[in-house]
Tab-separated table of C-alpha atoms and ligand atoms in Angstrom:
chain	number	residue	atom	x	y	z
A	1	UNK	CA	118.219	117.830	-42.727
A	2	UNK	CA	117.206	117.266	-38.967
A	3	UNK	CA	114.683	118.784	-38.335
A	4	UNK	CA	115.727	120.889	-35.438
A	5	UNK	CA	117.631	122.978	-37.620
A	6	UNK	CA	114.573	124.047	-39.126
A	7	UNK	CA	113.789	126.508	-36.268
A	8	UNK	CA	113.987	130.327	-37.749
A	9	UNK	CA	114.943	129.210	-41.493
A	10	UNK	CA	113.427	131.298	-44.383
A	11	UNK	CA	109.664	132.260	-43.538
A	12	UNK	CA	110.450	133.027	-39.541
A	13	UNK	CA	113.479	135.068	-41.144
A	14	UNK	CA	110.980	137.048	-43.323
A	15	UNK	CA	108.263	137.654	-40.600
A	16	UNK	CA	110.927	138.106	-38.071
A	17	UNK	CA	113.021	140.467	-40.522
A	18	UNK	CA	110.362	143.300	-40.092
A	19	UNK	CA	111.432	144.006	-36.645
A	20	UNK	CA	113.403	146.670	-35.829
A	21	UNK	CA	116.236	145.183	-33.290
A	22	UNK	CA	116.091	146.376	-29.809
A	23	UNK	CA	119.589	148.080	-29.649
A	24	UNK	CA	119.430	148.657	-25.992
A	25	UNK	CA	118.929	144.597	-25.717
A	26	UNK	CA	121.834	143.144	-24.077
A	27	UNK	CA	122.061	140.129	-26.445
A	28	UNK	CA	121.809	142.462	-28.991
A	29	UNK	CA	124.615	144.617	-27.684
A	30	UNK	CA	126.741	141.670	-26.866
A	31	UNK	CA	125.966	139.698	-30.446
A	32	UNK	CA	126.720	142.658	-32.228
A	33	UNK	CA	130.091	143.117	-30.261
A	34	UNK	CA	131.016	139.539	-30.867
A	35	UNK	CA	130.658	140.044	-34.583
A	36	UNK	CA	133.131	143.157	-34.516
A	37	UNK	CA	135.375	141.575	-32.710
A	38	UNK	CA	138.038	139.224	-34.149
A	39	UNK	CA	138.190	136.351	-33.234
A	40	UNK	CA	134.238	136.115	-32.126
A	41	UNK	CA	132.650	134.973	-29.717
A	42	UNK	CA	129.557	135.019	-27.366
A	43	UNK	CA	128.903	134.393	-24.113
A	44	UNK	CA	126.824	130.382	-23.668
A	45	UNK	CA	123.873	132.287	-21.530
A	46	UNK	CA	122.576	133.285	-25.139
A	47	UNK	CA	121.434	129.377	-25.583
A	48	UNK	CA	118.709	129.488	-22.979
A	49	UNK	CA	115.390	130.908	-23.945
A	50	UNK	CA	112.891	128.667	-24.125
A	51	UNK	CA	113.729	126.351	-27.525
A	52	UNK	CA	117.186	126.623	-26.174
A	53	UNK	CA	116.228	125.032	-22.325
A	54	UNK	CA	113.647	122.066	-24.037
A	55	UNK	CA	116.772	121.472	-26.351
A	56	UNK	CA	119.266	121.187	-23.886
A	57	UNK	CA	116.553	119.051	-21.710
A	58	UNK	CA	117.065	116.583	-24.444
A	59	UNK	CA	120.715	117.247	-24.890
A	60	UNK	CA	120.576	115.720	-21.782
A	61	UNK	CA	119.007	112.045	-22.293
A	62	UNK	CA	120.872	111.718	-25.063
A	63	UNK	CA	123.218	108.187	-25.200
A	64	UNK	CA	126.023	110.079	-26.025
A	65	UNK	CA	125.557	112.915	-23.293
A	66	UNK	CA	126.999	111.225	-20.045
A	67	UNK	CA	127.089	113.683	-17.506
A	68	UNK	CA	123.126	114.139	-16.851
A	69	UNK	CA	123.235	110.453	-16.004
A	70	UNK	CA	126.515	109.824	-14.463
A	71	UNK	CA	126.223	112.615	-12.028
A	72	UNK	CA	122.160	111.649	-11.305
A	73	UNK	CA	123.790	107.805	-10.532
A	74	UNK	CA	126.473	109.555	-7.572
A	75	UNK	CA	123.547	110.990	-5.948
A	76	UNK	CA	121.777	108.930	-6.071
A	77	UNK	CA	124.271	106.289	-4.718
A	78	UNK	CA	125.857	108.563	-2.282
A	79	UNK	CA	122.325	110.672	-1.050
A	80	UNK	CA	122.854	109.037	2.931
A	81	UNK	CA	126.199	109.868	3.121
A	82	UNK	CA	125.513	113.613	1.275
A	83	UNK	CA	122.378	114.165	3.939
A	84	UNK	CA	124.732	113.448	6.425
A	85	UNK	CA	127.278	115.879	5.784
A	86	UNK	CA	124.361	118.460	5.353
A	87	UNK	CA	122.706	117.673	8.966
A	88	UNK	CA	119.353	118.359	10.120
A	89	UNK	CA	117.117	121.162	8.700
A	90	UNK	CA	119.919	122.219	6.311
A	91	UNK	CA	118.737	124.774	3.580
A	92	UNK	CA	119.562	123.961	-0.186
A	93	UNK	CA	120.805	127.298	-1.534
A	94	UNK	CA	120.433	125.961	-5.535
A	95	UNK	CA	122.605	128.243	-8.423
A	96	UNK	CA	119.772	127.817	-11.430
A	97	UNK	CA	116.410	126.659	-11.005
A	98	UNK	CA	117.630	123.273	-12.499
A	99	UNK	CA	115.298	120.253	-13.595
A	100	UNK	CA	114.753	119.875	-9.947
A	101	UNK	CA	115.365	116.287	-10.585
A	102	UNK	CA	118.980	116.146	-8.528
A	103	UNK	CA	117.342	118.522	-5.975
A	104	UNK	CA	114.364	116.218	-5.046
A	105	UNK	CA	117.490	113.383	-4.058
A	106	UNK	CA	119.095	115.420	-1.645
A	107	UNK	CA	115.758	116.219	-0.303
A	108	UNK	CA	114.340	113.052	-0.099
A	109	UNK	CA	117.607	111.660	1.488
A	110	UNK	CA	117.596	114.555	4.068
A	111	UNK	CA	117.038	115.248	7.602
A	112	UNK	CA	114.125	117.605	7.749
A	113	UNK	CA	114.999	120.192	4.688
A	114	UNK	CA	114.008	123.675	5.923
A	115	UNK	CA	114.248	125.651	3.072
A	116	UNK	CA	115.269	125.475	-0.288
A	117	UNK	CA	116.100	128.529	-2.255
A	118	UNK	CA	116.312	128.073	-5.634
A	119	UNK	CA	117.995	131.113	-7.781
A	120	UNK	CA	117.574	131.811	-11.283
A	121	UNK	CA	117.677	134.835	-13.959
A	122	UNK	CA	114.049	133.605	-15.645
A	123	UNK	CA	111.600	134.426	-13.092
A	124	UNK	CA	109.061	132.131	-15.200
A	125	UNK	CA	110.834	128.778	-15.162
A	126	UNK	CA	111.763	129.478	-11.515
A	127	UNK	CA	108.324	130.179	-10.461
A	128	UNK	CA	107.203	126.797	-12.272
A	129	UNK	CA	109.908	124.917	-10.301
A	130	UNK	CA	109.058	126.266	-7.361
A	131	UNK	CA	105.563	125.133	-7.096
A	132	UNK	CA	106.354	121.896	-8.589
A	133	UNK	CA	108.943	121.717	-6.035
A	134	UNK	CA	106.785	122.844	-3.348
A	135	UNK	CA	103.503	120.854	-4.230
A	136	UNK	CA	105.198	117.641	-3.605
A	137	UNK	CA	107.493	118.751	-0.221
A	138	UNK	CA	104.629	120.441	1.663
A	139	UNK	CA	106.226	121.103	4.863
A	140	UNK	CA	109.743	122.647	3.069
A	141	UNK	CA	110.018	126.633	2.745
A	142	UNK	CA	110.255	127.215	-1.142
A	143	UNK	CA	111.831	130.592	-1.866
A	144	UNK	CA	112.635	131.314	-5.462
A	145	UNK	CA	115.146	133.625	-5.960
A	146	UNK	CA	115.298	135.762	-9.088
A	147	UNK	CA	119.072	137.445	-9.390
A	148	UNK	CA	121.923	136.768	-11.576
A	149	UNK	CA	123.558	134.546	-9.646
A	150	UNK	CA	127.021	135.115	-10.855
A	151	UNK	CA	126.394	138.685	-9.744
A	152	UNK	CA	126.760	139.609	-6.015
A	153	UNK	CA	123.612	138.405	-3.880
A	154	UNK	CA	121.311	139.158	-1.331
A	155	UNK	CA	119.647	136.234	0.020
A	156	UNK	CA	116.750	135.696	3.060
A	157	UNK	CA	118.632	135.532	6.520
A	158	UNK	CA	118.806	131.872	7.723
A	159	UNK	CA	115.238	130.337	9.189
A	160	UNK	CA	115.265	130.423	12.672
A	161	UNK	CA	116.603	127.106	13.939
A	162	UNK	CA	117.587	125.734	10.491
A	163	UNK	CA	121.049	123.946	9.853
A	164	UNK	CA	123.759	124.570	7.428
A	165	UNK	CA	123.202	126.767	4.087
A	166	UNK	CA	124.513	124.683	1.807
A	167	UNK	CA	124.627	125.243	-2.108
A	168	UNK	CA	123.713	123.276	-4.628
A	169	UNK	CA	125.832	123.893	-7.836
A	170	UNK	CA	125.034	120.230	-10.195
A	171	UNK	CA	125.775	120.423	-14.196
A	172	UNK	CA	129.189	121.140	-14.574
A	173	UNK	CA	128.291	124.417	-15.526
A	174	UNK	CA	130.857	125.847	-13.236
A	175	UNK	CA	132.718	124.582	-16.533
A	176	UNK	CA	130.832	127.192	-19.202
A	177	UNK	CA	132.643	129.482	-17.411
A	178	UNK	CA	136.145	131.371	-18.336
A	179	UNK	CA	138.666	130.295	-15.828
A	180	UNK	CA	138.408	133.572	-14.487
A	181	UNK	CA	134.837	133.669	-14.076
A	182	UNK	CA	135.092	130.255	-12.662
A	183	UNK	CA	136.793	131.820	-9.440
A	184	UNK	CA	134.908	134.976	-9.423
A	185	UNK	CA	131.867	132.464	-8.775
A	186	UNK	CA	133.350	130.712	-6.375
A	187	UNK	CA	134.531	133.753	-4.453
A	188	UNK	CA	131.390	135.057	-3.997
A	189	UNK	CA	129.626	132.013	-3.480
A	190	UNK	CA	132.088	131.461	-0.580
A	191	UNK	CA	130.800	134.902	0.421
A	192	UNK	CA	126.980	133.427	0.634
A	193	UNK	CA	127.598	130.315	2.285
A	194	UNK	CA	130.108	131.797	5.379
A	195	UNK	CA	129.823	128.778	7.631
A	196	UNK	CA	127.846	126.181	5.744
A	197	UNK	CA	129.008	124.341	2.298
A	198	UNK	CA	129.356	123.990	-1.282
A	199	UNK	CA	127.968	120.338	-3.899
A	200	UNK	CA	129.165	120.976	-6.845
A	201	UNK	CA	129.602	118.786	-9.857
A	202	UNK	CA	132.514	119.248	-12.637
A	203	UNK	CA	133.083	117.043	-15.619
A	204	UNK	CA	136.482	114.868	-15.323
A	205	UNK	CA	138.706	115.454	-18.277
A	206	UNK	CA	138.571	111.576	-20.234
A	207	UNK	CA	139.261	109.822	-23.151
A	208	UNK	CA	138.600	112.217	-25.707
A	209	UNK	CA	136.420	110.363	-27.989
A	210	UNK	CA	133.803	110.099	-25.537
A	211	UNK	CA	134.309	114.111	-25.384
A	212	UNK	CA	133.454	114.477	-28.732
A	213	UNK	CA	130.457	112.247	-29.081
A	214	UNK	CA	129.077	113.705	-26.183
A	215	UNK	CA	128.789	117.065	-28.337
A	216	UNK	CA	128.469	115.625	-31.374
A	217	UNK	CA	125.538	113.240	-30.501
A	218	UNK	CA	123.969	111.296	-33.428
A	219	UNK	CA	120.673	113.117	-33.474
A	220	UNK	CA	121.970	116.146	-34.167
A	221	UNK	CA	120.187	117.748	-30.991
A	222	UNK	CA	123.670	119.828	-29.602
A	223	UNK	CA	123.600	120.922	-33.716
A	224	UNK	CA	120.393	122.496	-33.026
A	225	UNK	CA	121.103	123.567	-29.448
A	226	UNK	CA	124.320	125.551	-31.051
A	227	UNK	CA	121.918	126.939	-34.042
A	228	UNK	CA	119.278	127.946	-31.670
A	229	UNK	CA	121.538	130.812	-30.925
A	230	UNK	CA	120.945	132.438	-34.602
A	231	UNK	CA	117.428	130.868	-34.843
A	232	UNK	CA	117.150	133.110	-31.212
A	233	UNK	CA	118.339	136.326	-32.933
A	234	UNK	CA	116.668	136.425	-36.190
A	235	UNK	CA	113.234	135.659	-33.448
A	236	UNK	CA	114.406	138.375	-31.224
A	237	UNK	CA	116.090	141.324	-32.816
A	238	UNK	CA	115.038	140.500	-36.401
A	239	UNK	CA	118.640	139.699	-37.334
A	240	UNK	CA	118.795	137.805	-40.855
A	241	UNK	CA	120.854	134.801	-40.089
A	242	UNK	CA	120.345	132.061	-42.969
A	243	UNK	CA	120.470	129.112	-40.202
A	244	UNK	CA	121.453	127.058	-43.472
A	245	UNK	CA	124.819	128.556	-43.683
A	246	UNK	CA	125.956	128.026	-40.834
A	247	UNK	CA	127.149	124.421	-39.555
A	248	UNK	CA	127.740	122.994	-35.657
A	249	UNK	CA	131.245	122.474	-34.689
A	250	UNK	CA	132.618	120.964	-31.419
A	251	UNK	CA	136.100	119.305	-30.588
A	252	UNK	CA	138.284	119.266	-27.493
A	253	UNK	CA	141.466	121.626	-27.214
A	254	UNK	CA	143.152	119.603	-25.650
A	255	UNK	CA	146.020	121.858	-23.846
A	256	UNK	CA	142.809	124.150	-22.710
A	257	UNK	CA	141.287	120.772	-21.525
A	258	UNK	CA	137.701	122.074	-23.092
A	259	UNK	CA	134.981	121.203	-25.578
A	260	UNK	CA	134.827	123.949	-27.921
A	261	UNK	CA	131.365	124.620	-29.774
A	262	UNK	CA	131.289	126.646	-32.968
A	263	UNK	CA	129.382	128.053	-35.338
A	264	UNK	CA	131.447	127.783	-38.680
A	265	UNK	CA	130.318	129.725	-41.888
A	266	UNK	CA	129.765	127.529	-44.771
A	267	UNK	CA	130.823	129.879	-46.893
A	268	UNK	CA	131.245	133.714	-47.448
A	269	UNK	CA	127.878	135.731	-46.703
A	270	UNK	CA	126.916	139.214	-45.246
A	271	UNK	CA	124.606	138.792	-41.968
A	272	UNK	CA	122.740	141.392	-40.773
A	273	UNK	CA	121.737	142.249	-36.888
A	274	UNK	CA	120.053	145.407	-36.182
A	275	UNK	CA	120.648	147.355	-39.005
A	276	UNK	CA	124.565	146.535	-38.517
A	277	UNK	CA	125.873	144.207	-41.572
A	278	UNK	CA	128.640	141.846	-40.680
A	279	UNK	CA	130.854	139.805	-43.297
A	280	UNK	CA	131.928	136.261	-42.482
A	281	UNK	CA	134.661	134.467	-44.559
A	282	UNK	CA	133.901	131.008	-45.325
A	283	UNK	CA	135.434	129.000	-42.652
A	284	UNK	CA	135.306	131.647	-40.303
A	285	UNK	CA	133.568	130.924	-36.616
A	286	UNK	CA	131.662	132.455	-34.119
A	287	UNK	CA	132.627	131.171	-30.692
A	288	UNK	CA	129.259	130.189	-28.928
A	289	UNK	CA	130.514	127.867	-25.701
A	290	UNK	CA	133.690	126.654	-23.470
A	291	UNK	CA	132.843	123.037	-21.782
A	292	UNK	CA	135.545	123.135	-19.644
A	293	UNK	CA	137.084	119.651	-18.191
A	294	UNK	CA	138.542	119.063	-14.466
A	295	UNK	CA	140.740	116.777	-12.535
A	296	UNK	CA	139.890	116.388	-9.011
A	297	UNK	CA	142.782	118.201	-7.946
A	298	UNK	CA	141.862	121.188	-10.616
A	299	UNK	CA	138.522	121.517	-9.586
A	300	UNK	CA	139.644	121.264	-5.815
A	301	UNK	CA	142.713	123.969	-5.817
A	302	UNK	CA	140.061	126.471	-7.430
A	303	UNK	CA	137.824	125.400	-4.538
A	304	UNK	CA	141.231	126.642	-2.641
A	305	UNK	CA	142.218	129.871	-4.173
A	306	UNK	CA	138.714	130.869	-3.440
A	307	UNK	CA	138.487	130.589	0.097
A	308	UNK	CA	136.920	126.933	0.660
A	309	UNK	CA	138.427	123.729	2.164
A	310	UNK	CA	138.035	120.927	0.261
A	311	UNK	CA	135.990	117.921	1.534
A	312	UNK	CA	135.326	114.537	0.205
A	313	UNK	CA	134.876	114.110	-3.591
A	314	UNK	CA	132.156	111.428	-5.003
A	315	UNK	CA	132.972	109.964	-8.616
A	316	UNK	CA	131.387	107.309	-10.868
A	317	UNK	CA	133.081	104.115	-11.156
A	318	UNK	CA	134.429	105.350	-14.775
A	319	UNK	CA	135.857	108.438	-12.866
A	320	UNK	CA	133.578	110.273	-16.181
A	321	UNK	CA	132.006	112.895	-13.238
A	322	UNK	CA	132.690	114.318	-9.730
A	323	UNK	CA	130.282	115.739	-7.205
A	324	UNK	CA	132.406	117.708	-4.131
A	325	UNK	CA	131.843	118.993	-0.845
A	326	UNK	CA	133.828	121.793	-0.279
A	327	UNK	CA	133.626	123.980	3.220
A	328	UNK	CA	132.746	127.454	3.014
A	329	UNK	CA	134.702	129.345	5.207
A	330	UNK	CA	133.342	130.844	8.306
B	1	AVI	C1	125.245	123.483	-19.209
B	1	AVI	N1	126.117	122.776	-19.698
B	1	AVI	C2	126.757	121.970	-18.420
B	1	AVI	C3	126.334	122.348	-20.595
B	1	AVI	C4	127.998	120.997	-21.207
B	1	AVI	O1	127.678	120.086	-21.462
B	1	AVI	O2	128.672	122.622	-21.096
B	1	AVI	C5	126.036	122.617	-21.918
B	1	AVI	C6	125.870	122.135	-23.552
B	1	AVI	N2	126.346	122.359	-24.331
B	1	AVI	C7	126.450	121.340	-25.118
B	1	AVI	N3	125.280	120.353	-24.635
B	1	AVI	C8	125.760	120.758	-23.453
């Protein structure tokens, strides 16, 4: 068994099961709601506790997981061109405080960037990311914003003399939204960035074998990332999932152009969350993530529906990934 999958197995479950699950907690409520409906599905946002974020960082470095390095390559090769579209003294608004590798490529190519506004729901992650960047770019005004960027946002007024405001949403995180959520996110973003632009990364439809390998890596890191959802429920909610009784499943749903990740019950079993018991049949699944893939046209038409005007698109030589410049309405 992979060492990753040992997180939250029997000892930890016993220790944690003494805890009362806080049912006023959104994770507890959403997990119980997911387990009470059929088909069972929960938002992928619950992957990203401390352990899940570390596992995701490891996914980004896996040989099979092409999106991160491909997008980095696109940004590096086209940094000057992208910076020219941004113009002088631009402000970058990043949706989610990422690992900062990507925004540095932009900042290094830009003409006197004025301000960097990373938005993230996790204050801790955000302040770590912001201070790391501030140290390396002392002249840059770094203003972290703790907020849920999928909701309506209030951002600080532009700095006097600043250039255009450019949103940055790399990594194809847009693919983890439902189609309705993706449209809603782009509509809200179009308003927030009025008169500016959005630079967004979108993973492309491709050979299903390449996709399958990316979400079923040989080291089992993606499996551990998926199973961490149950480990997290054990740690935080005193749930009693036995991780060995669930298997990672990831497959390409071609008609819907998305990778689906599920946790499959290996046998008939009862699980307990917050004092409530739920039954799983053998083979029954909890659907944990969708990762939608786009064509250049499908991403651009979604953006148009949200009010953007599509600009240039940058891709890699193998057409694995795309980075789009979208003009926000005035
Ligand atoms: C964050 N997001 C874009 C990743 C993806 O590819 O959908 C999350 C992920 N899930 C499994 N591997 C990576």
